[in-house]
XYZ file of C-alpha atoms in Angstrom:
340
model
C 172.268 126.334 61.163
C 172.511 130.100 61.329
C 169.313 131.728 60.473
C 171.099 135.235 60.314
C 173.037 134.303 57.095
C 169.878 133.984 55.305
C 167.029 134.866 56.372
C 167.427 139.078 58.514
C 164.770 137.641 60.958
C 166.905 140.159 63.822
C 165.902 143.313 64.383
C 168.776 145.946 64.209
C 170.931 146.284 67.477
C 173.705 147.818 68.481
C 175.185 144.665 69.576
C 174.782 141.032 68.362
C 176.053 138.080 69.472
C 175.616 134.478 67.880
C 173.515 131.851 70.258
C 171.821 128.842 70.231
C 168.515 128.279 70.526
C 169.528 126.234 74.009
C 170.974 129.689 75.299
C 168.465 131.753 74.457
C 165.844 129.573 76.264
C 167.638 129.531 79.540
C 168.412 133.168 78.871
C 165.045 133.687 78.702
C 164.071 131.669 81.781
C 166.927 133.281 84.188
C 166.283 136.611 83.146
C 162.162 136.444 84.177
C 163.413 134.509 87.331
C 165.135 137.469 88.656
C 162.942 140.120 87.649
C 160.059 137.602 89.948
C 160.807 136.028 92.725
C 157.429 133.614 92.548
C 159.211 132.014 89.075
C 160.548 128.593 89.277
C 161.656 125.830 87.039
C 160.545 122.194 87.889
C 160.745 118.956 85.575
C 163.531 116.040 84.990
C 166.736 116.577 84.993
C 166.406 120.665 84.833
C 169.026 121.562 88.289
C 171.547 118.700 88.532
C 171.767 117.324 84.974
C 171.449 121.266 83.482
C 168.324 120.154 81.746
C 168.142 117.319 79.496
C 168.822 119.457 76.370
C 171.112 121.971 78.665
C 168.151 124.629 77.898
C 168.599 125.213 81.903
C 172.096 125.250 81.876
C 173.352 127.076 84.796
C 170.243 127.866 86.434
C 170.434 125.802 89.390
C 173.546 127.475 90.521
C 171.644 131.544 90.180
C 168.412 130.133 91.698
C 169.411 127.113 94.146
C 167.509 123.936 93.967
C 164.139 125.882 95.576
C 163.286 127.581 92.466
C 165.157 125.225 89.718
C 163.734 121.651 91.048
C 164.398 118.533 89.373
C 161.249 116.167 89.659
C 161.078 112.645 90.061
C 159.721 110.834 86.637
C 155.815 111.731 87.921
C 154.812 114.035 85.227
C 150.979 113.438 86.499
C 152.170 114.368 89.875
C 155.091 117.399 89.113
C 152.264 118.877 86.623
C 149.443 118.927 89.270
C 151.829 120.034 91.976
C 153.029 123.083 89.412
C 149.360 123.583 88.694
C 148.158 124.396 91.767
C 151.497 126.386 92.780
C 150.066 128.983 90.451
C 146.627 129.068 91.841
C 148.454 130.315 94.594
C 150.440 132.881 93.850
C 153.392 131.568 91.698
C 154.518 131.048 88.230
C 155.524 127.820 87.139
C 157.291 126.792 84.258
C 156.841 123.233 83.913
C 159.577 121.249 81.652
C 158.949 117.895 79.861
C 161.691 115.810 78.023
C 159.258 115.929 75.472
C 155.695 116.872 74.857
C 154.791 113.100 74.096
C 155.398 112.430 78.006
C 152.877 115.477 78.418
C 150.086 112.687 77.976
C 150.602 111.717 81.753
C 149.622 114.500 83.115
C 147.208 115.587 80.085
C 144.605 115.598 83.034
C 146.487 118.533 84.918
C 146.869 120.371 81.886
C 143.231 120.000 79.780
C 141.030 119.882 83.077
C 143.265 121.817 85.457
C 144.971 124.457 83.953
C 142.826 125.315 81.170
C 139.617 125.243 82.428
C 140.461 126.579 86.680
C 140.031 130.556 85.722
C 136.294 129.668 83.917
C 135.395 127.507 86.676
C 136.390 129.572 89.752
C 134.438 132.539 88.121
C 137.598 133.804 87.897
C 138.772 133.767 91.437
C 141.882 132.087 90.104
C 144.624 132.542 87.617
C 146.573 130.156 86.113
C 150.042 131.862 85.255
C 152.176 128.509 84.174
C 154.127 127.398 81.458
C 154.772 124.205 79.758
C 157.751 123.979 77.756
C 159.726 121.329 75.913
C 160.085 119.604 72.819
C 157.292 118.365 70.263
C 156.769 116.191 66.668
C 159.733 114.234 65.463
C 163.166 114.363 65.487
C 164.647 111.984 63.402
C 164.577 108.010 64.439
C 162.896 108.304 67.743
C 159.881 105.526 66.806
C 156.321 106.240 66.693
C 156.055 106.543 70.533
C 158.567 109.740 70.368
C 158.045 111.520 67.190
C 154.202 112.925 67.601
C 153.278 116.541 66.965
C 150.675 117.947 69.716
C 150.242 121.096 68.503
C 146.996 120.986 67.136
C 145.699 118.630 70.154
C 146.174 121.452 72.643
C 145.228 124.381 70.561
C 141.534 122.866 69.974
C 141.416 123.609 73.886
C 140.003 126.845 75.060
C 141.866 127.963 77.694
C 145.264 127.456 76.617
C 147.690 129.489 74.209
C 149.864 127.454 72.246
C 153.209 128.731 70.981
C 155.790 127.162 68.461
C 158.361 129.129 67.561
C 161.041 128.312 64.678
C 163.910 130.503 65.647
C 165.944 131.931 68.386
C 164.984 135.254 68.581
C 161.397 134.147 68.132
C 161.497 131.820 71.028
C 163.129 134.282 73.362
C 160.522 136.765 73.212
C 157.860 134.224 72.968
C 158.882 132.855 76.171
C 159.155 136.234 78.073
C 155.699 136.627 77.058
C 154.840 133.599 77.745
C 155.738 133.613 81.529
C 154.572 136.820 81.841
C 150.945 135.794 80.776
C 148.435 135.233 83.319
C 146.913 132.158 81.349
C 148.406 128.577 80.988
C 150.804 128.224 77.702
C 151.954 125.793 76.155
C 155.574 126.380 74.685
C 157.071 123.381 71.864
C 160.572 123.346 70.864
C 162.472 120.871 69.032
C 164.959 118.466 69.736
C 166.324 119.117 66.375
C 166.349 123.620 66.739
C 168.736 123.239 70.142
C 171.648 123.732 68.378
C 170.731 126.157 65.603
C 172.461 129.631 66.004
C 171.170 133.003 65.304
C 172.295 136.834 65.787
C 170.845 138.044 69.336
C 170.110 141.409 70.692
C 171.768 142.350 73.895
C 168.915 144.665 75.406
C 165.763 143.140 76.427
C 162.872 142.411 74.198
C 159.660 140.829 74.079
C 156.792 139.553 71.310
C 153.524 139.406 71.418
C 151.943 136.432 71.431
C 149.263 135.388 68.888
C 151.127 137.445 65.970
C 152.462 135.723 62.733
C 155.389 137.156 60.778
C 155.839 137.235 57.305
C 159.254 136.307 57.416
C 160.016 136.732 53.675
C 157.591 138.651 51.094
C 156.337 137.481 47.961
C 153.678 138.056 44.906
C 152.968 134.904 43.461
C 151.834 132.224 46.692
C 151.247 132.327 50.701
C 153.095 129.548 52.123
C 152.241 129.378 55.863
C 154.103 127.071 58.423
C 155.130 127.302 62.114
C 158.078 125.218 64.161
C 161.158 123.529 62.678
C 159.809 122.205 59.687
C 159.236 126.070 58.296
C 162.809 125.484 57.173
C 161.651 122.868 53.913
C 159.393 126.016 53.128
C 162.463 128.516 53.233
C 164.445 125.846 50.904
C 161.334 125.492 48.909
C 161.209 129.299 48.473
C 164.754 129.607 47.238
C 164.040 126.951 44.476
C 160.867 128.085 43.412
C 162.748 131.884 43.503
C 164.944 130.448 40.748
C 162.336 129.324 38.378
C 160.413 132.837 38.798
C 157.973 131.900 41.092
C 158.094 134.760 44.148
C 156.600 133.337 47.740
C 155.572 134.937 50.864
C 156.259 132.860 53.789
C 154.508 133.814 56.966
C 155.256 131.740 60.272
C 152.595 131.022 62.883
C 155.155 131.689 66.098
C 151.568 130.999 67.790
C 148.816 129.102 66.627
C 146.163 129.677 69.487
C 145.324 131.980 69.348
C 145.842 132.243 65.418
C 146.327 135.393 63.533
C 143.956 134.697 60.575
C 143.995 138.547 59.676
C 148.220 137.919 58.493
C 146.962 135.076 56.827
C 143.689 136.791 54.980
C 145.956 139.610 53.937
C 148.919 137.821 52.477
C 146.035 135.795 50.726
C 144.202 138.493 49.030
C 147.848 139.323 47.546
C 148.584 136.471 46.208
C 145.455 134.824 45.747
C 146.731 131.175 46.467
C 148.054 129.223 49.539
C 149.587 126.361 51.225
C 150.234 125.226 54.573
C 152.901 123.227 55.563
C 152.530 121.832 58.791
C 154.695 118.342 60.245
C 151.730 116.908 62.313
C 149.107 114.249 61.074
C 146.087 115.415 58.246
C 143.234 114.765 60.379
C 142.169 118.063 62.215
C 144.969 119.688 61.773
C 145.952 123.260 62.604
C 146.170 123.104 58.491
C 142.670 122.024 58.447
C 141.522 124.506 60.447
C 143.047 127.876 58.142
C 142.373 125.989 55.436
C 138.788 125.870 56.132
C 138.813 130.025 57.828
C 140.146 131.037 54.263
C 137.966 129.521 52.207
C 134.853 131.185 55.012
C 136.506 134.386 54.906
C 138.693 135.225 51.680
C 137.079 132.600 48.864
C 136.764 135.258 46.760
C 140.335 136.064 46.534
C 141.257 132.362 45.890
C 142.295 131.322 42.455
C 143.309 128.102 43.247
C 142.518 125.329 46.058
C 143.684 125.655 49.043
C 146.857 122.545 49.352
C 148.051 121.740 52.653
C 150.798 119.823 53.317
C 151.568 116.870 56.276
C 153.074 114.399 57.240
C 151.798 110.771 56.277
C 148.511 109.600 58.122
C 150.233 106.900 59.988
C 152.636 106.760 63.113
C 156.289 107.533 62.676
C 157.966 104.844 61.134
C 161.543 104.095 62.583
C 163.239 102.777 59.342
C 165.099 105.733 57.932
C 163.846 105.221 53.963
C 160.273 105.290 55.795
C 160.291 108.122 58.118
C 162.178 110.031 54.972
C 158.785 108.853 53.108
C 156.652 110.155 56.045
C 158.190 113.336 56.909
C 157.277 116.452 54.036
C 160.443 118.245 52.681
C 161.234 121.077 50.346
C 159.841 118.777 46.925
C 156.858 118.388 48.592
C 156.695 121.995 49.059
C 157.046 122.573 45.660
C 155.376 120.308 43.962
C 152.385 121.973 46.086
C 153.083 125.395 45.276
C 153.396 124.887 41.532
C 149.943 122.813 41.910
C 148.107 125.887 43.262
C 150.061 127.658 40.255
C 148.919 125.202 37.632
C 152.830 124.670 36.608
């Protein structure tokens, strides 16, 4: 998929080329490796195997196996070892195969990481990032298809970033390793090969800033990560039958930037969330409830939020096509909040 054909998410250049999102995270990573020497990559299969995705696709032969290490399958221990590499002076950025092996070392991360810089009084920094994919992609079982998004942003301490593009989630990751706090970066499985226009001179984007990524009059539809794409679809459809909404994606949802999302509301005076992670406390749940505290009064319809079904990923394709929200669900939602 090539996000430039539809949706001008680039900013102008003098000089675009078309990448993946794959390229654009190693890009990312090898260009912040040589502006800092204390920058490494460690996880499984990142040097010899060129990452499991290829995300670190030539990076072992720029950086030598010092600073691109591939890790024995010991995410407790390659975590903790990355953990307190940056108490001491480096900056880590820690790969998983997928966020749902991230539960091993969960420890390292929620008790570690997060919490070292309150702890110490602030005699240490935790500078590390963990990357890699998160939520489903397609029939991976229930064991390989969770969304953590929303488990790691209820932790104080940690920024959590989920970007939907390429030229989002090259600037995002600059950022990212250039923070002095622990973040946690999700990908997809599914967004490695899409394709997008990229600038050749260097940029970077703050983190904890939504974008409204196309404008509208009529509805707020907010989403972050790969499933924003059933919302652009959605948008198109609902375009045809005169019904004009403003999509604004996350790119970071801790911290959250409730002020894009309060503004866009008191515009359009309705929302919806679309977000591919379970109902319970979910990122969803949480603007859901901010709007209605901050911006009731602008509201002229409930607040809908879509998810996926409350129950583990089915494998069966007719199921996990059941369980996963699309573009109808979108806009059946919309049009709900419209009383259509």
């Amino acid at each position: 998929m090539c996000f430039r054909k539809k949706y001008n998410y680039v900013k102008k250049s003098h000089k675009m080329a078309i990448k993946t999102f794959r390229e654009v995270i190693a890009e990312a990573m090898s260009e912040e490796m040589r502006r800092d020497e204390s920058i490494f990559l460690i996880g499984e299969e990142v040097a010899e195997y060129n990452g499991a995705y290829k995300a670190s696709k030539g990076m072992l032969d720029e950086f030598g196996a010092k600073r691109v290490i591939d890790s024995p399958i010991a995410e407790a221990g390659f975590s903790g070892i990355a953990v307190g590499s940056a108490m001491t002076g480096c900056r880590p950025i820690v790969e998983y195969m997928t966020f749902n092996f991230s539960l091993v070392s969960i420890d390292q991360i929620i008790n570690n990481a997060a919490k070292i810089y309150q702890m110490s009084g602030g005699q240490f920094n935790c500078p590390i990032v963990f990357r890699g994919p998160t939520a489903s992609a397609g029939q991976l079982g229930a064991t390989h298809s969770q969304a953590f998004e929303n488990w790691y942003a209820n932790v104080p301490g940690l920024k959590v970033i989920v970007p939907s593009n390429p030229y989002d989630a090259k600037g995002l990751l600059k950022s990212a390793i250039r923070d002095n706090d622990p973040v946690i970066f999700m990908e997809s499985e599914q967004m490695y090969g899409d394709k997008m226009e990229m600038p050749d001179e260097e940029y970077t984007i703050e983190i904890g800033k939504a974008e409204i990524k196309r404008e509208g009059t009529d509805v707020t539809l907010v989403s972050f990560g790969k499933i924003i794409k059933q919302a652009y679809i959605a948008a198109d459809e609902l375009a045809k039958e005169g019904i004009s909404v403003e999509v604004i994606d996350l790119r970071t949802v801790r911290p959250l930037d409730y002020d894009a999302i309060f503004k866009s509301v008191k515009k359009t005076n309705r929302l919806v969330v679309l977000e591919e992670a379970w109902p319970f406390a979910s990122v969803a749940s949480e603007i859901t409830y901010m709007v209605q505290q901050k911006a009731f009064d602008y509201l002229d319809a409930p607040i809908k939020r879509i998810t996926t079904k409350d129950t583990s990923a089915p494998y069966a394709p007719n199921l996990y096509e059941a369980w996963i929200p699309n573009a109808k669900d979108v806009v059946e939602a919309v049009k709900s909040v419209m009383y259509k």
